[in-house]
mmCIF file of N, CA and C in Angstrom:
data_model
loop_
_atom_site.group_PDB
_atom_site.id
_atom_site.type_symbol
_atom_site.label_atom_id
_atom_site.label_comp_id
_atom_site.label_asym_id
_atom_site.label_seq_id
_atom_site.Cartn_x
_atom_site.Cartn_y
_atom_site.Cartn_z
ATOM 1 N N MET Z 1 -3.809 -8.858 6.196
ATOM 2 C CA MET Z 1 -4.411 -7.670 6.794
ATOM 3 C C MET Z 1 -3.501 -6.409 6.677
ATOM 4 N N ALA Z 2 -2.220 -6.664 6.854
ATOM 5 C CA ALA Z 2 -1.298 -5.585 6.796
ATOM 6 C C ALA Z 2 -1.211 -5.026 5.304
ATOM 7 N N THR Z 3 -1.471 -5.838 4.387
ATOM 8 C CA THR Z 3 -1.451 -5.390 2.963
ATOM 9 C C THR Z 3 -2.551 -4.448 2.700
ATOM 10 N N SER Z 4 -3.746 -4.786 3.207
ATOM 11 C CA SER Z 4 -4.916 -3.903 2.977
ATOM 12 C C SER Z 4 -4.746 -2.569 3.707
ATOM 13 N N ILE Z 5 -4.104 -2.574 4.812
ATOM 14 C CA ILE Z 5 -3.821 -1.307 5.547
ATOM 15 C C ILE Z 5 -2.830 -0.453 4.779
ATOM 16 N N HIS Z 6 -1.829 -1.086 4.194
ATOM 17 C CA HIS Z 6 -0.892 -0.304 3.378
ATOM 18 C C HIS Z 6 -1.495 0.238 2.145
ATOM 19 N N LEU Z 7 -2.435 -0.546 1.586
ATOM 20 C CA LEU Z 7 -3.113 -0.001 0.361
ATOM 21 C C LEU Z 7 -4.033 1.133 0.725
ATOM 22 N N LEU Z 8 -4.625 1.074 1.893
ATOM 23 C CA LEU Z 8 -5.532 2.104 2.334
ATOM 24 C C LEU Z 8 -4.743 3.425 2.589
ATOM 25 N N LEU Z 9 -3.583 3.271 3.263
ATOM 26 C CA LEU Z 9 -2.767 4.407 3.535
ATOM 27 C C LEU Z 9 -2.205 5.034 2.222
ATOM 28 N N PHE Z 10 -1.820 4.202 1.325
ATOM 29 C CA PHE Z 10 -1.301 4.660 0.032
ATOM 30 C C PHE Z 10 -2.420 5.467 -0.712
ATOM 31 N N PHE Z 11 -3.609 4.920 -0.672
ATOM 32 C CA PHE Z 11 -4.719 5.610 -1.333
ATOM 33 C C PHE Z 11 -5.042 6.911 -0.659
ATOM 34 N N LEU Z 12 -5.011 7.001 0.633
ATOM 35 C CA LEU Z 12 -5.253 8.242 1.334
ATOM 36 C C LEU Z 12 -4.209 9.298 1.048
ATOM 37 N N ILE Z 13 -2.879 8.866 1.065
ATOM 38 C CA ILE Z 13 -1.814 9.774 0.794
ATOM 39 C C ILE Z 13 -1.877 10.293 -0.666
ATOM 40 N N THR Z 14 -2.228 9.401 -1.553
ATOM 41 C CA THR Z 14 -2.369 9.858 -2.991
ATOM 42 C C THR Z 14 -3.454 10.816 -3.187
ATOM 43 N N THR Z 15 -4.584 10.565 -2.465
ATOM 44 C CA THR Z 15 -5.749 11.487 -2.624
ATOM 45 C C THR Z 15 -5.459 12.816 -1.993
ATOM 46 N N VAL Z 16 -4.828 12.825 -0.831
ATOM 47 C CA VAL Z 16 -4.479 14.087 -0.196
ATOM 48 C C VAL Z 16 -3.556 14.906 -1.043
ATOM 49 N N SER Z 17 -2.446 14.225 -1.564
ATOM 50 C CA SER Z 17 -1.525 14.992 -2.389
ATOM 51 C C SER Z 17 -2.099 15.471 -3.668
ATOM 52 N N PHE Z 18 -3.083 14.733 -4.201
ATOM 53 C CA PHE Z 18 -3.735 15.166 -5.442
ATOM 54 C C PHE Z 18 -4.614 16.355 -5.190
ATOM 55 N N LEU Z 19 -5.368 16.341 -4.070
ATOM 56 C CA LEU Z 19 -6.227 17.425 -3.713
ATOM 57 C C LEU Z 19 -5.380 18.672 -3.415
ATOM 58 N N THR Z 20 -4.289 18.496 -2.717
ATOM 59 C CA THR Z 20 -3.407 19.606 -2.376
ATOM 60 C C THR Z 20 -2.852 20.284 -3.645
ATOM 61 N N SER Z 21 -2.381 19.458 -4.582
ATOM 62 C CA SER Z 21 -1.842 19.997 -5.831
ATOM 63 C C SER Z 21 -2.868 20.632 -6.714
ATOM 64 N N ALA Z 22 -4.094 20.145 -6.563
ATOM 65 C CA ALA Z 22 -5.248 20.682 -7.330
ATOM 66 C C ALA Z 22 -5.691 22.017 -6.719
ATOM 67 N N ALA Z 23 -5.650 22.111 -5.429
ATOM 68 C CA ALA Z 23 -6.048 23.358 -4.761
ATOM 69 C C ALA Z 23 -5.004 24.412 -4.839
ATOM 70 N N TYR Z 24 -3.730 24.005 -4.855
ATOM 71 C CA TYR Z 24 -2.620 25.000 -4.957
ATOM 72 C C TYR Z 24 -1.720 24.631 -6.161
ATOM 73 N N PRO Z 25 -2.072 25.079 -7.342
ATOM 74 C CA PRO Z 25 -1.215 24.782 -8.473
ATOM 75 C C PRO Z 25 0.125 25.547 -8.379
ATOM 76 N N PRO Z 26 1.251 24.861 -8.516
ATOM 77 C CA PRO Z 26 2.592 25.501 -8.385
ATOM 78 C C PRO Z 26 2.791 26.599 -9.464
ATOM 79 N N SER Z 27 2.089 26.466 -10.630
ATOM 80 C CA SER Z 27 2.313 27.438 -11.705
ATOM 81 C C SER Z 27 1.504 28.747 -11.442
ATOM 82 N N GLN Z 28 0.539 28.701 -10.583
ATOM 83 C CA GLN Z 28 -0.229 29.897 -10.278
ATOM 84 C C GLN Z 28 0.038 30.577 -8.985
ATOM 85 N N THR Z 29 0.866 29.920 -8.168
ATOM 86 C CA THR Z 29 1.188 30.496 -6.877
ATOM 87 C C THR Z 29 2.314 31.526 -7.005
ATOM 88 N N PRO Z 30 2.176 32.699 -6.394
ATOM 89 C CA PRO Z 30 3.267 33.714 -6.445
ATOM 90 C C PRO Z 30 4.476 33.244 -5.724
ATOM 91 N N GLN Z 31 5.626 33.821 -6.077
ATOM 92 C CA GLN Z 31 6.870 33.352 -5.463
ATOM 93 C C GLN Z 31 6.991 33.688 -3.955
ATOM 94 N N ASP Z 32 6.400 34.842 -3.600
ATOM 95 C CA ASP Z 32 6.450 35.259 -2.178
ATOM 96 C C ASP Z 32 5.465 34.558 -1.312
ATOM 97 N N HIS Z 33 4.617 33.741 -1.947
ATOM 98 C CA HIS Z 33 3.560 33.012 -1.137
ATOM 99 C C HIS Z 33 4.231 31.684 -0.677
ATOM 100 N N TYR Z 34 4.039 31.403 0.643
ATOM 101 C CA TYR Z 34 4.676 30.203 1.190
ATOM 102 C C TYR Z 34 3.828 28.996 0.939
ATOM 103 N N THR Z 35 4.414 27.965 0.328
ATOM 104 C CA THR Z 35 3.733 26.670 0.143
ATOM 105 C C THR Z 35 4.690 25.570 0.481
ATOM 106 N N PRO Z 36 4.269 24.460 1.035
ATOM 107 C CA PRO Z 36 5.139 23.296 1.350
ATOM 108 C C PRO Z 36 5.933 22.858 0.090
ATOM 109 N N THR Z 37 5.308 22.861 -1.113
ATOM 110 C CA THR Z 37 5.939 22.343 -2.280
ATOM 111 C C THR Z 37 7.091 23.274 -2.715
ATOM 112 N N GLU Z 38 6.880 24.618 -2.528
ATOM 113 C CA GLU Z 38 7.930 25.580 -2.865
ATOM 114 C C GLU Z 38 9.102 25.425 -1.935
ATOM 115 N N SER Z 39 8.881 25.197 -0.669
ATOM 116 C CA SER Z 39 9.957 25.076 0.343
ATOM 117 C C SER Z 39 10.710 23.826 0.130
ATOM 118 N N SER Z 40 10.024 22.766 -0.371
ATOM 119 C CA SER Z 40 10.795 21.491 -0.506
ATOM 120 C C SER Z 40 11.642 21.531 -1.782
ATOM 121 N N ARG Z 41 11.275 22.392 -2.769
ATOM 122 C CA ARG Z 41 12.098 22.499 -4.007
ATOM 123 C C ARG Z 41 13.387 23.206 -3.763
ATOM 124 N N ARG Z 42 13.437 24.113 -2.802
ATOM 125 C CA ARG Z 42 14.632 24.881 -2.541
ATOM 126 C C ARG Z 42 15.722 24.017 -1.893
#
Protein backbone atom coordinates (compact mmCIF):
# COMPACT_ATOMS: atom_id res chain seq x y z
CA MET A 1 0.00 0.00 0.00
CA ALA A 2 2.85 2.35 0.81
CA THR A 3 4.31 1.72 -2.65
CA SER A 4 1.15 2.87 -4.41
CA ILE A 5 1.05 6.01 -2.26
CA HIS A 6 4.65 6.83 -3.16
CA LEU A 7 3.89 6.29 -6.84
CA LEU A 8 0.86 8.56 -6.60
CA LEU A 9 2.86 11.29 -4.86
CA PHE A 10 5.63 10.98 -7.44
CA PHE A 11 3.10 11.27 -10.26
CA LEU A 12 1.50 14.36 -8.69
CA ILE A 13 4.85 16.07 -8.12
CA THR A 14 5.95 15.32 -11.68
CA THR A 15 2.69 16.64 -13.11
CA VAL A 16 2.79 19.83 -11.05
CA SER A 17 6.44 20.50 -11.94
CA PHE A 18 5.70 19.86 -15.62
CA LEU A 19 2.71 22.21 -15.63
CA THR A 20 4.69 24.87 -13.78
CA SER A 21 7.59 24.69 -16.23
CA ALA A 22 5.14 24.75 -19.14
CA ALA A 23 3.28 27.76 -17.77
CA TYR A 24 6.48 29.66 -16.92
CA PRO A 25 9.26 28.90 -19.42
CA PRO A 26 12.64 29.98 -17.96
CA SER A 27 13.78 31.17 -21.40
CA GLN A 28 10.87 33.61 -21.79
CA THR A 29 10.70 35.05 -18.26
CA PRO A 30 12.38 38.44 -17.77
CA GLN A 31 15.28 38.64 -15.33
CA ASP A 32 13.51 41.10 -13.02
CA HIS A 33 10.45 38.83 -12.77
CA TYR A 34 10.48 36.69 -9.63
CA THR A 35 10.07 32.95 -10.16
CA PRO A 36 10.89 30.05 -7.79
CA THR A 37 13.12 28.47 -10.46
CA GLU A 38 15.18 31.64 -10.87
CA SER A 39 15.64 32.04 -7.12
CA SER A 40 16.78 28.43 -6.74
CA ARG A 41 19.41 28.84 -9.47
CA ARG A 42 21.12 31.71 -7.67
